[in-house]
């Protein structure tokens, strides 16, 4: 039994050879490999996806360790996509993992060649860039899935999936809809992972990227020199608390939507 055959034997028993062949050949791109995207990537690779592109501009911050798959005390300071790629190749050394330390934006969108992918996963935080990705991704032939806000959540039973325009109780989804109604609307419907739960922060708001930054700043480091100290925290009106089980369930659910879509095409 070959390495890959052995790794995915249990999945193959459930899904069958034809489905596994399709899973191995689909091309997936994930935008944002933080608390949600990193777990989505892991689930996909463990399920047999072997053509995966990871996009994120950040390096690992000490405040990521509580919820991001590849973030440990040993990886703080490393480029997120590179650290995650190393982890995923430990799972399947034959997987084709592209690690792109880049920012998705209106200016960079064309460089990602989204028309070449079968699945596009949105797990980014920036509202402006998220709106642009939704508009762009829904114009492609790819199946597009998106994560709404995973912060300020604790109850795993309240995490749900709905079509974007039917998402309820999520401030991020509401903000996205307001922006999308003012301009070009999504070209097609897409599913989102979300939760109506909305807790309040109870701790102090010390966040990386502000005057209270917890990460050491440096003029040198791995990855793109222009992004060595890039961060999003200082651009946010507020930093919200998160926990691992919630962000992981969001990520696993996104991966599950992709797996279910592939499986359904054979049923």
Coordinates of C-alpha atoms in Angstrom, one line a residue:
X1 CA 0.0 0.0 0.0
X2 CA 1.5 3.4 -1.1
X3 CA 1.8 6.3 1.3
X4 CA -1.1 8.3 0.0
X5 CA -3.3 5.2 -0.3
X6 CA -2.6 4.4 3.3
X7 CA -3.2 8.0 4.5
X8 CA -6.6 8.3 2.9
X9 CA -7.8 4.7 3.3
X10 CA -10.5 5.5 5.9
X11 CA -11.8 8.4 3.8
X12 CA -11.8 6.2 0.7
X13 CA -13.8 3.5 2.6
X14 CA -16.5 6.1 3.1
X15 CA -16.5 8.0 -0.2
X16 CA -15.2 5.5 -2.8
X17 CA -12.4 5.6 -5.4
X18 CA -14.1 8.0 -7.9
X19 CA -14.8 10.6 -5.3
X20 CA -11.3 10.4 -3.9
X21 CA -9.8 10.9 -7.4
X22 CA -11.9 14.0 -7.8
X23 CA -10.9 15.3 -4.4
X24 CA -7.2 14.8 -5.2
X25 CA -7.6 16.8 -8.4
X26 CA -9.7 19.8 -7.4
X27 CA -7.8 23.1 -7.1
X28 CA -8.7 25.1 -3.9
X29 CA -7.5 28.6 -2.9
X30 CA -7.9 29.9 0.7
X31 CA -7.7 33.6 1.4
X32 CA -6.7 34.1 5.1
X33 CA -5.1 31.3 7.1
X34 CA -5.8 32.5 10.6
X35 CA -8.1 31.1 13.2
X36 CA -10.6 29.9 10.5
X37 CA -8.6 29.4 7.3
X38 CA -5.8 27.4 8.9
X39 CA -8.2 24.7 10.2
X40 CA -10.0 24.7 6.8
X41 CA -6.7 24.0 5.1
X42 CA -5.8 21.1 7.5
X43 CA -9.2 19.5 7.1
X44 CA -9.0 19.6 3.3
X45 CA -5.5 18.1 3.1
X46 CA -6.4 15.4 5.6
X47 CA -9.4 14.7 3.4
X48 CA -7.3 14.2 0.2
X49 CA -7.2 17.6 -1.4
X50 CA -3.7 17.9 -2.8
X51 CA -3.8 21.1 -4.9
X52 CA -4.1 23.9 -2.4
X53 CA -3.1 27.6 -2.5
X54 CA -2.7 29.5 0.8
X55 CA -2.9 33.3 0.8
X56 CA -2.0 35.5 3.8
X57 CA 0.3 38.5 4.3
X58 CA 1.0 38.1 8.0
X59 CA 3.7 36.5 10.2
X60 CA 2.7 34.6 13.3
X61 CA 2.0 36.7 16.3
X62 CA 2.1 35.5 19.9
X63 CA -1.6 36.4 20.1
X64 CA -2.3 33.9 17.4
X65 CA -1.3 30.9 19.5
X66 CA -4.6 30.5 21.2
X67 CA -6.5 29.6 18.0
X68 CA -4.4 29.3 14.8
X69 CA -3.3 25.8 13.8
X70 CA 0.3 26.5 12.9
X71 CA 0.9 29.1 15.7
X72 CA 3.0 27.8 18.6
X73 CA 5.6 29.4 20.8
X74 CA 8.2 27.9 18.4
X75 CA 6.7 29.5 15.2
X76 CA 6.1 33.0 16.4
X77 CA 7.6 35.4 13.9
X78 CA 7.4 32.9 11.0
X79 CA 5.4 33.7 7.8
X80 CA 2.0 32.1 8.3
X81 CA 1.6 30.6 4.9
X82 CA 5.0 29.0 5.1
X83 CA 4.5 27.6 8.6
X84 CA 1.2 26.2 7.5
X85 CA 2.6 24.7 4.3
X86 CA 5.3 22.9 6.3
X87 CA 2.6 21.4 8.6
X88 CA 0.4 20.3 5.7
X89 CA 3.3 18.7 3.9
X90 CA 4.0 16.7 7.1
X91 CA 0.5 15.3 6.6
X92 CA 0.8 14.6 2.8
X93 CA 4.4 15.1 1.5
X94 CA 3.1 14.7 -2.1
X95 CA 0.5 17.5 -1.9
X96 CA 1.1 20.6 -4.1
X97 CA 0.9 23.5 -1.6
X98 CA 1.4 27.0 -2.9
X99 CA 2.2 29.5 -0.1
X100 CA 1.6 33.2 -1.1
X101 CA 2.6 35.9 1.4
X102 CA 0.3 38.5 -0.2
X103 CA -2.6 40.8 0.5
X104 CA -5.8 40.2 -1.5
X105 CA -7.1 43.6 -2.6
X106 CA -8.6 45.3 -5.7
X107 CA -5.0 46.1 -6.8
X108 CA -3.8 42.5 -6.5
X109 CA -6.9 40.5 -7.4
X110 CA -6.0 39.7 -11.0
X111 CA -2.7 38.1 -9.9
X112 CA -4.5 35.2 -8.2
X113 CA -6.1 33.9 -11.5
X114 CA -9.3 32.9 -9.7
X115 CA -10.8 31.5 -12.9
X116 CA -8.3 28.6 -12.6
X117 CA -9.7 27.2 -9.3
X118 CA -12.6 24.9 -8.5
X119 CA -13.2 26.2 -5.0
X120 CA -12.5 29.6 -3.4
X121 CA -12.6 30.0 0.3
X122 CA -12.9 33.5 2.0
X123 CA -11.6 33.6 5.5
X124 CA -10.2 37.2 5.5
X125 CA -11.0 40.0 8.0
X126 CA -10.6 43.2 6.0
X127 CA -14.1 44.4 5.2
X128 CA -13.1 46.3 2.0
X129 CA -11.1 43.4 0.7
X130 CA -13.8 40.9 1.6
X131 CA -16.4 42.8 -0.3
X132 CA -14.1 42.8 -3.4
X133 CA -13.3 39.1 -3.1
X134 CA -17.1 38.3 -2.9
X135 CA -17.8 40.3 -6.0
X136 CA -14.8 38.9 -7.9
X137 CA -15.1 35.2 -6.8
X138 CA -18.8 35.0 -7.6
X139 CA -18.1 36.0 -11.2
X140 CA -15.9 32.9 -11.6
X141 CA -17.0 29.3 -12.4
X142 CA -15.6 28.2 -9.0
X143 CA -17.8 27.3 -6.0
X144 CA -17.3 30.1 -3.4
X145 CA -17.8 29.8 0.4
X146 CA -17.2 32.4 3.0
X147 CA -16.7 32.8 6.7
X148 CA -18.6 35.4 8.6
X149 CA -17.4 36.7 12.0
X150 CA -16.1 34.0 14.3
X151 CA -15.1 36.3 17.2
X152 CA -17.2 36.8 20.4
X153 CA -18.6 33.2 20.1
X154 CA -18.5 30.3 22.5
X155 CA -21.4 28.0 21.9
X156 CA -20.6 25.5 19.2
X157 CA -24.3 24.5 18.8
X158 CA -25.1 28.0 17.5
X159 CA -22.7 27.8 14.5
X160 CA -24.7 27.4 11.3
X161 CA -24.6 27.6 7.5
X162 CA -26.9 29.8 5.3
X163 CA -26.9 31.5 1.9
X164 CA -25.3 34.9 2.3
X165 CA -28.5 37.0 2.1
X166 CA -30.2 34.8 4.7
X167 CA -27.5 35.0 7.4
X168 CA -29.0 36.4 10.6
X169 CA -27.5 38.0 13.7
X170 CA -24.0 38.5 12.4
X171 CA -22.7 42.1 12.4
X172 CA -20.1 41.3 9.8
X173 CA -22.6 39.9 7.4
X174 CA -24.8 43.0 7.9
X175 CA -21.9 45.3 7.2
X176 CA -21.1 43.3 4.0
X177 CA -24.7 43.5 2.8
X178 CA -24.9 47.2 3.3
X179 CA -21.8 47.7 1.2
X180 CA -22.8 45.2 -1.5
X181 CA -26.2 46.8 -1.9
X182 CA -24.6 50.1 -2.7
X183 CA -22.6 48.7 -5.7
X184 CA -22.2 45.6 -7.7
X185 CA -24.0 42.7 -6.0
X186 CA -22.6 39.1 -5.9
X187 CA -23.0 37.4 -9.3
X188 CA -24.4 34.2 -7.7
X189 CA -25.5 32.9 -4.4
X190 CA -23.0 31.4 -2.0
X191 CA -23.0 29.7 1.4
X192 CA -21.6 31.2 4.6
X193 CA -20.6 29.9 8.0
X194 CA -21.9 32.1 10.8
X195 CA -23.3 32.3 14.3
X196 CA -26.0 34.5 15.8
X197 CA -24.3 34.4 19.2
X198 CA -22.7 37.7 20.2
X199 CA -20.9 37.9 23.5
X200 CA -19.0 40.9 25.0
X201 CA -15.3 41.3 25.6
X202 CA -14.6 41.1 29.3
X203 CA -10.8 41.5 29.2
X204 CA -8.5 44.4 28.5
X205 CA -8.1 45.4 24.8
X206 CA -4.3 45.0 24.4
X207 CA -3.7 44.0 20.8
X208 CA -0.8 43.3 18.5
X209 CA -0.2 46.3 16.2
X210 CA -1.2 49.0 18.7
X211 CA 0.9 50.8 21.3
X212 CA 0.3 47.8 23.5
X213 CA 1.7 45.4 20.9
X214 CA 2.7 42.0 22.3
X215 CA 5.0 41.0 19.5
X216 CA 8.6 42.3 19.2
X217 CA 9.1 44.5 16.2
X218 CA 12.1 44.0 13.9
X219 CA 13.6 45.5 10.8
X220 CA 14.5 42.0 9.5
X221 CA 12.6 38.7 9.3
X222 CA 11.6 35.9 7.0
X223 CA 9.4 36.5 4.0
X224 CA 8.7 39.7 2.1
X225 CA 10.7 42.5 3.6
X226 CA 7.8 45.0 2.9
X227 CA 5.5 42.8 5.0
X228 CA 7.9 42.0 7.9
X229 CA 5.8 44.0 10.4
X230 CA 2.6 44.1 8.5
X231 CA -0.5 43.7 10.7
X232 CA -4.2 44.5 10.6
X233 CA -4.9 45.1 14.3
X234 CA -4.1 48.8 14.3
X235 CA -6.6 49.3 11.4
X236 CA -9.5 47.8 13.4
X237 CA -11.9 49.9 15.5
X238 CA -11.9 47.1 18.1
X239 CA -10.1 43.8 18.7
X240 CA -12.5 41.0 19.7
X241 CA -11.9 37.9 21.7
X242 CA -11.8 34.5 20.1
X243 CA -11.4 30.8 21.1
X244 CA -10.0 27.9 19.3
X245 CA -13.0 25.6 19.2
X246 CA -15.2 28.2 17.6
X247 CA -12.7 29.3 14.9
X248 CA -11.8 25.7 14.2
X249 CA -15.5 24.7 13.7
X250 CA -15.9 27.6 11.3
X251 CA -12.9 26.3 9.4
X252 CA -13.9 22.7 9.4
X253 CA -17.4 23.6 8.3
X254 CA -16.0 25.5 5.3
X255 CA -14.0 22.4 4.4
X256 CA -17.0 20.3 4.9
X257 CA -19.1 22.3 2.5
X258 CA -16.4 21.7 -0.2
X259 CA -16.3 18.0 0.6
X260 CA -20.0 17.7 0.5
X261 CA -20.2 19.5 -2.8
X262 CA -17.7 17.1 -4.4
X263 CA -19.5 14.1 -2.9
X264 CA -22.9 15.3 -4.0
X265 CA -21.8 15.5 -7.6
X266 CA -21.4 11.7 -7.6
X267 CA -24.7 10.9 -6.0

